[in-house]
Short mmCIF file of C-alpha atoms in Angstrom, two decimals:
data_model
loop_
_atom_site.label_atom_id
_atom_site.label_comp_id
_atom_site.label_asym_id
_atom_site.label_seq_id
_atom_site.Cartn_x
_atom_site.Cartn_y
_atom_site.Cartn_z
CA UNK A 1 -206.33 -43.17 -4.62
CA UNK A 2 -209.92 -43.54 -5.96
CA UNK A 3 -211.03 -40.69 -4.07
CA UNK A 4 -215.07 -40.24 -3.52
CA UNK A 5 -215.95 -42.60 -6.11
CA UNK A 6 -218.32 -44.73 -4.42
CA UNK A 7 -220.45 -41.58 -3.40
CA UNK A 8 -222.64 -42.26 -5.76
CA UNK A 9 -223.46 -45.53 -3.69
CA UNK A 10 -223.24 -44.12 0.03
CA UNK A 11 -226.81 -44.80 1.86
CA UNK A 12 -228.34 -41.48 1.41
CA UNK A 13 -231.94 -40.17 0.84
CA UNK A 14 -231.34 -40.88 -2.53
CA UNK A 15 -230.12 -44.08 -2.83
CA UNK A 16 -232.83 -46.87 -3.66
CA UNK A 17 -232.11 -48.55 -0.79
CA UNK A 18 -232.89 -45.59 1.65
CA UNK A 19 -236.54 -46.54 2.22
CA UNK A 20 -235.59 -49.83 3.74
CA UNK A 21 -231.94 -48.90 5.07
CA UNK A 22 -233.87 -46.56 7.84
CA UNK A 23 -236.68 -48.72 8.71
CA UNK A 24 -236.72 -49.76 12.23
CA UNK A 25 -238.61 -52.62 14.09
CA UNK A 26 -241.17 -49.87 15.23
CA UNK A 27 -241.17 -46.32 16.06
CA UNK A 28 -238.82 -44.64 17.73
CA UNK A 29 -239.99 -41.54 19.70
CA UNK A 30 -238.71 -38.22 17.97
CA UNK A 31 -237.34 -35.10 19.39
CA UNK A 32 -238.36 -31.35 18.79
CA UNK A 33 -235.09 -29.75 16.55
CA UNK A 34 -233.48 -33.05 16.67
CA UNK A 35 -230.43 -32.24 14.45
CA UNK A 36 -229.05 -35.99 13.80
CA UNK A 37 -230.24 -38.26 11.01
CA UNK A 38 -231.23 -41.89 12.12
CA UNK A 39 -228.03 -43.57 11.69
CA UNK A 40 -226.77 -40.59 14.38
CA UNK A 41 -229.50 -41.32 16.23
CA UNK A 42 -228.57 -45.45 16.35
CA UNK A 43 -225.07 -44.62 17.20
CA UNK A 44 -226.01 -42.86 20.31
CA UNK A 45 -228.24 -45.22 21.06
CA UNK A 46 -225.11 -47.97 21.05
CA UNK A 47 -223.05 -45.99 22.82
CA UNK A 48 -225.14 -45.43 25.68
CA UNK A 49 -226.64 -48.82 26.15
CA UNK A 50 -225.00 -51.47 28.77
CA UNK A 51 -223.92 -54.13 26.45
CA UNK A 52 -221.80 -51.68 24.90
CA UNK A 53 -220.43 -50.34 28.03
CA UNK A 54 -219.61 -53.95 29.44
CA UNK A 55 -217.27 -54.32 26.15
CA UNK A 56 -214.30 -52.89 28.35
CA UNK A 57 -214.17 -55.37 30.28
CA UNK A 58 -214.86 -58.09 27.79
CA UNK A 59 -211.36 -60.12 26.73
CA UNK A 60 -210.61 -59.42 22.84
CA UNK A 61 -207.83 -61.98 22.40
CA UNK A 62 -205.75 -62.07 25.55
CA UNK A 63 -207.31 -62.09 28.93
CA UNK A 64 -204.52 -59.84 31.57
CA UNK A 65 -207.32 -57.75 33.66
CA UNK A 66 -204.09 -56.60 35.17
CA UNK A 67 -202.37 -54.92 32.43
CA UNK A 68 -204.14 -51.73 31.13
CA UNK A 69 -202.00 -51.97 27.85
CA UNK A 70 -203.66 -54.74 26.42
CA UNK A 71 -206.66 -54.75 23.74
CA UNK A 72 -210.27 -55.10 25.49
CA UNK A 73 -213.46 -55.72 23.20
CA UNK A 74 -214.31 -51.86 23.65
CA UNK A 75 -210.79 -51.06 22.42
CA UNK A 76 -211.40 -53.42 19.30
CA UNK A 77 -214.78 -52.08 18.22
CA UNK A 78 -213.47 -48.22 18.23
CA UNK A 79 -210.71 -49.82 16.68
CA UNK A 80 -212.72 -51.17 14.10
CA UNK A 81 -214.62 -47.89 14.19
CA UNK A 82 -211.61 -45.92 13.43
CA UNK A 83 -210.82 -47.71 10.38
CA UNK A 84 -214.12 -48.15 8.51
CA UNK A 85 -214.46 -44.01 9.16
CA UNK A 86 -211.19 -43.51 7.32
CA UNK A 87 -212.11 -46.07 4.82
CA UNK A 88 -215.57 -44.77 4.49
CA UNK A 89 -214.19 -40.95 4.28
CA UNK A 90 -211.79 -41.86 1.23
CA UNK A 91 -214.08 -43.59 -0.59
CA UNK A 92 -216.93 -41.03 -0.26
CA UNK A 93 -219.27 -43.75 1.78
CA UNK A 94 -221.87 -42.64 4.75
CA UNK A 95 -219.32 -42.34 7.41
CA UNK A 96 -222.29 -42.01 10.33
CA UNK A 97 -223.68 -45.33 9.19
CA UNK A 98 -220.06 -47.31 9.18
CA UNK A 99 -219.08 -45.66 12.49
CA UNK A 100 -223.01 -46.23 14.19
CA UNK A 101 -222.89 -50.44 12.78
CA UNK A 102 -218.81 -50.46 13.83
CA UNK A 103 -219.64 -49.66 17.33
CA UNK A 104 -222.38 -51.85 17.46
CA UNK A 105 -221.12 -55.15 15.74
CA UNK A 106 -219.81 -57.12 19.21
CA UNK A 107 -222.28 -56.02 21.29
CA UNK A 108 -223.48 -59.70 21.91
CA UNK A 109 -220.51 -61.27 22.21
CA UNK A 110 -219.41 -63.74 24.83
CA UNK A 111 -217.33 -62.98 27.83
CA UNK A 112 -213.44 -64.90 27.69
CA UNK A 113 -213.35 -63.93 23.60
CA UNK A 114 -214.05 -66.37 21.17
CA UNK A 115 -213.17 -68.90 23.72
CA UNK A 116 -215.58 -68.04 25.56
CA UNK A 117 -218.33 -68.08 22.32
CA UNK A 118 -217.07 -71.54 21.46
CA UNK A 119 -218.18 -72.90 25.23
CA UNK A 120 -221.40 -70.74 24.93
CA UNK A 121 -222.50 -72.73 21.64
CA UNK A 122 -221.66 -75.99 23.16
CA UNK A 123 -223.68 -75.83 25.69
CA UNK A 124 -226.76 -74.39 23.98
CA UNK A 125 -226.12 -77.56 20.91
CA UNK A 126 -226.06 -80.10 24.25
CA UNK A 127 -229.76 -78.29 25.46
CA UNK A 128 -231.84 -78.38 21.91
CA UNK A 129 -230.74 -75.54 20.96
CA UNK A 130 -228.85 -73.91 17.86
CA UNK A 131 -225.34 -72.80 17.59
CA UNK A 132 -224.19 -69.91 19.34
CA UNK A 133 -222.41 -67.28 17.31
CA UNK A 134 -221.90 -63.50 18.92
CA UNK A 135 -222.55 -61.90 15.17
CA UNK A 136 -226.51 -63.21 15.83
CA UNK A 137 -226.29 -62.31 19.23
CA UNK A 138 -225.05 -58.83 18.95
CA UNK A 139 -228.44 -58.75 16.54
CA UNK A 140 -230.68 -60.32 19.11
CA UNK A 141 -229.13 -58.24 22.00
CA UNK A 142 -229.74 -54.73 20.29
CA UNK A 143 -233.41 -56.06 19.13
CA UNK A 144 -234.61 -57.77 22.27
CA UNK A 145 -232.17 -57.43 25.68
CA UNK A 146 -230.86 -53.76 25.27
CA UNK A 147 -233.23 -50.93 26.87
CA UNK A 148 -232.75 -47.09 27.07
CA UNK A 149 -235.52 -44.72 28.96
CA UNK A 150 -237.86 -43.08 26.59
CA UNK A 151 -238.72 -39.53 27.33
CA UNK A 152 -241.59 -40.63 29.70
CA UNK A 153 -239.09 -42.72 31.87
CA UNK A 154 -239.76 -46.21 30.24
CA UNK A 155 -237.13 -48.89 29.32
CA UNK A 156 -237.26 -49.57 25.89
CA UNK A 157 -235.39 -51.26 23.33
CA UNK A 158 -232.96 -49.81 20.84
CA UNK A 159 -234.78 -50.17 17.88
CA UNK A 160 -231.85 -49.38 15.59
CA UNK A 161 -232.59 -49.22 12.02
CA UNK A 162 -232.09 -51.87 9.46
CA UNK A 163 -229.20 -51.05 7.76
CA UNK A 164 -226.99 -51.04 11.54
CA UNK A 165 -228.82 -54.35 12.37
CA UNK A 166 -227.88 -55.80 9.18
CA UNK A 167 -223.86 -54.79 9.54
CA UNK A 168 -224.06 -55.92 12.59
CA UNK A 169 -224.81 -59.23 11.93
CA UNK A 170 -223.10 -59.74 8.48
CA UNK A 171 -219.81 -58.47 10.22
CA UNK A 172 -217.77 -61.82 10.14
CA UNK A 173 -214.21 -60.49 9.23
CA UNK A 174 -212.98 -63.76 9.72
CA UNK A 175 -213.86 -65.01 5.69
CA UNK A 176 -211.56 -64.27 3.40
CA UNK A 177 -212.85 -62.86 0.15
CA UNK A 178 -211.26 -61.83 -3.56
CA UNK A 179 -213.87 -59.09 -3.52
CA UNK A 180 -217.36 -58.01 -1.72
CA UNK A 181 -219.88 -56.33 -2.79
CA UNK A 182 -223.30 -55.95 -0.97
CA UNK A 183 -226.66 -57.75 -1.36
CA UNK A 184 -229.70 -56.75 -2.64
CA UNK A 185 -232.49 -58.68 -1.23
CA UNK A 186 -233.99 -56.98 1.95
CA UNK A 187 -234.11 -60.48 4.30
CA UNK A 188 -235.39 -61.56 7.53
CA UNK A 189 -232.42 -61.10 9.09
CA UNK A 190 -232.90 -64.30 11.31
CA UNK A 191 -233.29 -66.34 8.84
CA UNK A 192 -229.40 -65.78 7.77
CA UNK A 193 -228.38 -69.18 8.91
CA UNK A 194 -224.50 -68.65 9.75
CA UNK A 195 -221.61 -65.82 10.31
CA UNK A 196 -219.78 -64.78 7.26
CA UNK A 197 -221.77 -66.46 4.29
CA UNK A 198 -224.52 -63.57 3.87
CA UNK A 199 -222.70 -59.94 2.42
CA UNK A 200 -224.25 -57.02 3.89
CA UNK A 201 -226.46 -54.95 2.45
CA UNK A 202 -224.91 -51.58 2.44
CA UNK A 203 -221.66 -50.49 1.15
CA UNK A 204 -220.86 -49.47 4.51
CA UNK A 205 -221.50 -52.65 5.99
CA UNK A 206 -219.20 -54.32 3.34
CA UNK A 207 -216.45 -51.55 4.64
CA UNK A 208 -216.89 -52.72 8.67
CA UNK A 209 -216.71 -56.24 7.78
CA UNK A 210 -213.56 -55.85 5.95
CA UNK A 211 -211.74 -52.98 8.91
CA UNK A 212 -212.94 -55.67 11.62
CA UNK A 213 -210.45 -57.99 9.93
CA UNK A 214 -207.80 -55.23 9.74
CA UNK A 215 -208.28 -54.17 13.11
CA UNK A 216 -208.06 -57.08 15.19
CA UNK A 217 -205.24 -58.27 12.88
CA UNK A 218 -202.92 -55.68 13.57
CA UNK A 219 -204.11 -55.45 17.50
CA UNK A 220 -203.38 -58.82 18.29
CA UNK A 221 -200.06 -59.15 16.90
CA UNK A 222 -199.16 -55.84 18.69
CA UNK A 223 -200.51 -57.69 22.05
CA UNK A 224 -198.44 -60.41 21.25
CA UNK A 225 -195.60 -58.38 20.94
CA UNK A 226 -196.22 -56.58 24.19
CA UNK A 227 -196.55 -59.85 26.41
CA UNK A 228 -193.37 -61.13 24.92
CA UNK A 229 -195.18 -64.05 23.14
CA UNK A 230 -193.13 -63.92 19.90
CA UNK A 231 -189.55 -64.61 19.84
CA UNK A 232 -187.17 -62.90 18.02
CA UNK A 233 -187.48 -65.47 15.28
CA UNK A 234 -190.98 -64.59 14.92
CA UNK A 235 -190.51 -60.76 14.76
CA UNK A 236 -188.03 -61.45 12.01
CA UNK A 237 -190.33 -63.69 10.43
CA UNK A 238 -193.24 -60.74 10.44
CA UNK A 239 -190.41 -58.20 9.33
CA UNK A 240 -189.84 -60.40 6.40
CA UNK A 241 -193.67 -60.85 5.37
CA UNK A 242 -194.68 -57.16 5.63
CA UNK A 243 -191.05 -56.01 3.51
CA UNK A 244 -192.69 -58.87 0.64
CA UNK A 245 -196.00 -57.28 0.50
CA UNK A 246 -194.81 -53.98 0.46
CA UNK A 247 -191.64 -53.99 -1.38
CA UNK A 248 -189.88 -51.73 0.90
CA UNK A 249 -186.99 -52.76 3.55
CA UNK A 250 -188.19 -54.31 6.64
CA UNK A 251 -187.95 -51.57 9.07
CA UNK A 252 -189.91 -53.33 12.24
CA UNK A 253 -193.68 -54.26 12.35
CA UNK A 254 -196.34 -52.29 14.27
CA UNK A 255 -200.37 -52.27 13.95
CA UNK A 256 -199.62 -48.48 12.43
CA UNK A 257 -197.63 -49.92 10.34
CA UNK A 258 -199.91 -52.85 8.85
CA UNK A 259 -203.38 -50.66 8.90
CA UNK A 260 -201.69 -48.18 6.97
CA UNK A 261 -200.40 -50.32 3.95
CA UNK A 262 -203.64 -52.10 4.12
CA UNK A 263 -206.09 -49.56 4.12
CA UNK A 264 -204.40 -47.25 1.27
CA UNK A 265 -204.43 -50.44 -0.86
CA UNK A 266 -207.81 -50.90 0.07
CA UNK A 267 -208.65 -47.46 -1.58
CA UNK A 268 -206.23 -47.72 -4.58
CA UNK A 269 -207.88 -51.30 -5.67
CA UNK A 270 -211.77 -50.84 -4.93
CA UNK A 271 -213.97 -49.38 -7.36
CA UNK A 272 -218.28 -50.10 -7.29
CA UNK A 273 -218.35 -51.85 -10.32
CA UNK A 274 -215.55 -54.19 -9.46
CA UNK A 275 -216.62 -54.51 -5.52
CA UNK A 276 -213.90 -53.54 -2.10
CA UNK A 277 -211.14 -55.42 -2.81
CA UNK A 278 -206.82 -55.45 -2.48
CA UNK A 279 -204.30 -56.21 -5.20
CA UNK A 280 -203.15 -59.70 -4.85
CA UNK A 281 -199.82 -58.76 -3.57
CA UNK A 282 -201.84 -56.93 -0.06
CA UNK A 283 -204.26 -60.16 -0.08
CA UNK A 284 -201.51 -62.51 0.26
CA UNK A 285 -200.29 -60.42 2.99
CA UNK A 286 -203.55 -60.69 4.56
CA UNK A 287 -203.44 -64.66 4.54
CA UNK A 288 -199.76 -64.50 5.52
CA UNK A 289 -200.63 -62.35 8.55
CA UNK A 290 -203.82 -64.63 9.33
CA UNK A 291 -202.19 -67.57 9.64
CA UNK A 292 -199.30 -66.35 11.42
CA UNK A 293 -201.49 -65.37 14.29
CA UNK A 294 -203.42 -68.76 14.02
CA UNK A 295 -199.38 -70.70 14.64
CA UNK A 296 -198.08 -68.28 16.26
CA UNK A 297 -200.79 -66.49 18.35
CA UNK A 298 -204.02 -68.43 18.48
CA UNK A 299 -202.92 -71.35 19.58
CA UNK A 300 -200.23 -70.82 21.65
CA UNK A 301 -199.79 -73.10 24.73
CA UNK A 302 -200.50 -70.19 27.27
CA UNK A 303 -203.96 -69.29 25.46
CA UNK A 304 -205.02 -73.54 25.63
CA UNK A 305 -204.28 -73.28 30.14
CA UNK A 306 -206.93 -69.91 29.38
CA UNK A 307 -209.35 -71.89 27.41
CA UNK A 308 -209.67 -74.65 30.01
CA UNK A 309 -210.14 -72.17 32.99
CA UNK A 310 -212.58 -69.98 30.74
CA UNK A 311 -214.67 -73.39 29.83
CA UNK A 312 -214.62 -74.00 34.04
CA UNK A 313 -215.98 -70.92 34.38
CA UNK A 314 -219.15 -70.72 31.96
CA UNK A 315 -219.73 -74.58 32.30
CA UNK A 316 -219.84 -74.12 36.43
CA UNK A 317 -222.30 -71.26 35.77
CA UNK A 318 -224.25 -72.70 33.23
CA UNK A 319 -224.34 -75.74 35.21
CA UNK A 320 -225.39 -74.15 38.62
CA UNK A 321 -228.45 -72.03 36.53
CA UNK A 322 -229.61 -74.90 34.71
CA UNK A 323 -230.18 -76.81 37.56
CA UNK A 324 -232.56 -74.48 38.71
CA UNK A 325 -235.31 -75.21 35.91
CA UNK A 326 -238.72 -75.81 37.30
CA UNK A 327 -241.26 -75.05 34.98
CA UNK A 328 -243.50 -71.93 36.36
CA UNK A 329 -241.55 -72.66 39.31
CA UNK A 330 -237.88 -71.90 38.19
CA UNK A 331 -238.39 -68.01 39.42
CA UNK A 332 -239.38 -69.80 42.68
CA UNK A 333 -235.92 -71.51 42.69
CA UNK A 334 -234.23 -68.91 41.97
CA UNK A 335 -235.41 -66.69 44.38
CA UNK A 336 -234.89 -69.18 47.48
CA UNK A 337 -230.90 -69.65 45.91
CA UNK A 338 -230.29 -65.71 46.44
CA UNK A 339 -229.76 -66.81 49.93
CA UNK A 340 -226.35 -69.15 48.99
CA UNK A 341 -225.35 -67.05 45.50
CA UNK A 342 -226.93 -63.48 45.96
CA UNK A 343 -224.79 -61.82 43.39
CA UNK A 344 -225.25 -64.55 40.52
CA UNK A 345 -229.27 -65.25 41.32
CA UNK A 346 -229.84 -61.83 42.47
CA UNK A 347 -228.61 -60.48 38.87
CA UNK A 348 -230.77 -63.68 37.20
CA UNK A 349 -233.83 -63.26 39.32
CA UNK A 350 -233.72 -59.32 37.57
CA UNK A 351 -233.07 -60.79 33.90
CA UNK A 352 -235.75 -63.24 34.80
CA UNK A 353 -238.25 -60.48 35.75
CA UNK A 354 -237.15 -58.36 32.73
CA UNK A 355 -237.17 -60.97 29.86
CA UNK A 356 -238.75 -63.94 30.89
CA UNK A 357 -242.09 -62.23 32.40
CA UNK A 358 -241.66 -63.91 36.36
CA UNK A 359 -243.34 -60.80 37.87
CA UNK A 360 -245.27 -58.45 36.51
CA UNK A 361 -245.96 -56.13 39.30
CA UNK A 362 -242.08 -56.09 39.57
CA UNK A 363 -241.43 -54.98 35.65
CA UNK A 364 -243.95 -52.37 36.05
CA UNK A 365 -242.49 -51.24 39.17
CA UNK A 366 -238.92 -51.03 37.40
CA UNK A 367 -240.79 -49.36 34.05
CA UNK A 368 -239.54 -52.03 31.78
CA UNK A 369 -241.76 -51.92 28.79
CA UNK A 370 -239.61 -53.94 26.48
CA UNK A 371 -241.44 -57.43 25.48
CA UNK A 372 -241.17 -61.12 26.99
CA UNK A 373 -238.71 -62.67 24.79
CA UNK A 374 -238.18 -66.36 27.13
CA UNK A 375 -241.06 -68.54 28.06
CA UNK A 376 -240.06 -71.20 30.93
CA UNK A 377 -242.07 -73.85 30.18
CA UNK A 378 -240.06 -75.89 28.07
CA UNK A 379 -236.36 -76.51 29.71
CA UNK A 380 -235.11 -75.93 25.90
CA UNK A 381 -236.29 -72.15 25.81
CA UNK A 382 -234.70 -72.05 29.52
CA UNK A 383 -231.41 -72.88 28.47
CA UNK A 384 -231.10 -70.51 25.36
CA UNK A 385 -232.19 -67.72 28.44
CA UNK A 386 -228.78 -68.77 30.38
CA UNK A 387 -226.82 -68.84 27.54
CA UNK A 388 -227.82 -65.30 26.86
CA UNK A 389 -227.67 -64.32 30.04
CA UNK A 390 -224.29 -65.76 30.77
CA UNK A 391 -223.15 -64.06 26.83
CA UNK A 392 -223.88 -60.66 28.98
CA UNK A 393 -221.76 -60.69 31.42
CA UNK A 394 -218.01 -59.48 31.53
CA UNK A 395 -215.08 -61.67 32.54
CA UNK A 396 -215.16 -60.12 35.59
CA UNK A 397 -218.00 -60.55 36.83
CA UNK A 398 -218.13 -64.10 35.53
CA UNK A 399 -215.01 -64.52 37.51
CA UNK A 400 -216.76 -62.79 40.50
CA UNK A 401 -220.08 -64.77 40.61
CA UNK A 402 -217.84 -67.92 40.27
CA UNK A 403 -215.71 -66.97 43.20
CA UNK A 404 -219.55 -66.80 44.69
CA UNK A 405 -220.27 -70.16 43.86
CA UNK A 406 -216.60 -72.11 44.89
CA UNK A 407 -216.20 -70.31 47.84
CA UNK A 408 -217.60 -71.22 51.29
#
């Protein structure tokens, strides 16, 4: 194992990239005796925010609100958590800073899974807008829609540090690489133009980029497994492909089973001069298991009936909100619709207030002190505020404010 060899590289007070690692959009109010460093301090300001706590009920891969075996978004992030922490540990890596960005990196992302992102970005391309991708809009959800209460009582947002913000959104695990090391330009981290093509710029944001690949590997072929998707065929056909990598017997496949053959040769390979990387034998594996899932998984026929009803869903929405654009009158509109859809306009009418400055008497009254980010006078600017509103909510309550809207 290569032990604590990258210590030497962990984000730490005396690493050159401290300075700009902590640095935070603006101050953060500080605590008498406050025992936990900033990247503590960021994780515990995830944990407790609502985006994160609407994650359980966000679909990862499979949507079953019925079955309480299956893999949620909140399941997937810990998941991811778990991983980059052991990773992190081993190699000798800021553990607090993996675990604080791991928890954080989906907090933006679209109800229905990546289904759901793929309508999302649609609609914003078909309204002047740019593509939707959840990596951004975790980013833009922690910066500017997230709010905690400051000591005084005030809702404020999370104003994580740069380091977290940056993992979060250089997280793409979907882009295969032969090795990754991070960056060392400090950017605008808006300016990154798509997921997957900018490294991060920690070590430990290299690690959660490559355990959110591991993670919802392994997790969705156990899910598969669990709803009976995969034959027997197919379970052979996985036996077979883990025995190859490994070069032991194939003695049945399980997400234990994968993580752990993964993650050691994850450890045994990497080294800071030569970047995180696995032995071409585990790499293959990787592909193998990838496009598996994509055959297999991805694209089977039950998940294409789910894309179609989650598409109804957001479009309906979407649709329904759009139509209510009228310039400095849209809060008007909105407010006279609670009347026919009071759960969906009540909950926009609030977002409204909060984000797009409607009332100000009304955000004072609620102590919101975070800034306008939406102005309504261009329909363009409107739309991008639905799509982010609509990226909010769970399944079920997209499912519950459509019932609102089909049902007389």
């Amino acid at each position: 194992m290569s032990g604590q060899l990258f210590a030497r590289v962990a984000t730490g007070p005396d690493h050159p990239k401290w300075t700009a690692a902590v640095t935070r959009p603006s101050p953060l109010y500080q605590r008498p005796h406050d025992v936990r460093g900033p990247f503590w301090r960021d994780y515990n300001r995830i944990i407790h925010c609502r985006a994160y706590r609407r994650l359980k009920h966000k679909t990862q891969v499979f949507f079953a609100a019925q079955n309480d075996h299956l893999c949620t978004r909140i399941e997937h992030v810990n998941h991811v958590a778990a991983v980059s922490e052991t990773i992190a540990t081993e190699l000798g890596l800021n553990v607090v800073l993996a675990r604080a960005i791991a928890v954080g990196h989906d907090l933006g992302h679209a109800p229905f899974g990546h289904d759901g992102e793929q309508v999302l970005s649609r609609l914003l391309a078909d309204h002047g807008g740019d593509r939707f991708w959840h990596e951004r809009n975790s980013l833009w959800f922690a910066d500017r829609i997230e709010t905690l209460e400051d000591p005084e009582g005030w809702a404020r947002n999370l104003c994580l540090t740069y380091a977290v913000r940056d993992g979060m959104i250089c997280h793409c695990g979907e882009v295969e690489h032969e090795y990754l090391v991070p960056r060392d330009e400090v950017l605008d981290l808006y300016q990154i133009p798509a997921a997957g093509g900018t490294p991060p710029f920690t070590w430990e944001g290299c690690v959660v980029r490559l355990a959110d690949k591991l993670a919802y590997l392994g997790r969705d072929l156990e899910d598969a497994r669990l709803l009976g998707i995969l034959d027997q065929g197919q379970e052979r056909q996985l036996q077979v492909i883990l025995a190859e990598a490994t070069g032991t017997p194939p003695l049945g496949v399980s997400n234990t089973a994968i993580l752990h053959e993964l993650i050691l040769d994850l450890c045994r390979q990497s080294r800071p001069e030569h970047g995180l990387r696995w032995s071409d034998r585990h790499r293959e594996l990787l592909h193998r298991l990838q496009a598996f899932s994509e055959e297999h998984i991805y694209n089977h026929e039950r998940l294409e009936y789910y894309r179609g009803y989650a598409a109804l869903v957001l479009e309906s929405l979407f649709d329904l909100l759009i139509r209510q654009y009228d310039g400095a009158g849209t809060a008007a509109r909105v407010d006279q619709a609670r009347a026919r859809f009071p759960q969906l306009m009540g909950v926009f009418a609030a977002w409204l207030v909060q984000y797009a400055g409607t009332d100000d008497q009304e955000k004072e009254r609620q102590r919101w002190a975070n800034p306008r980010v939406y102005r309504l006078d261009q329909v363009g600017e409107y739309g991008r505020c639905v799509v982010h509103f609509l990226s909010g909510m769970t399944d079920a309550f997209a499912l519950k404010t459509f019932a609102e809207v089909t049902t007389f």
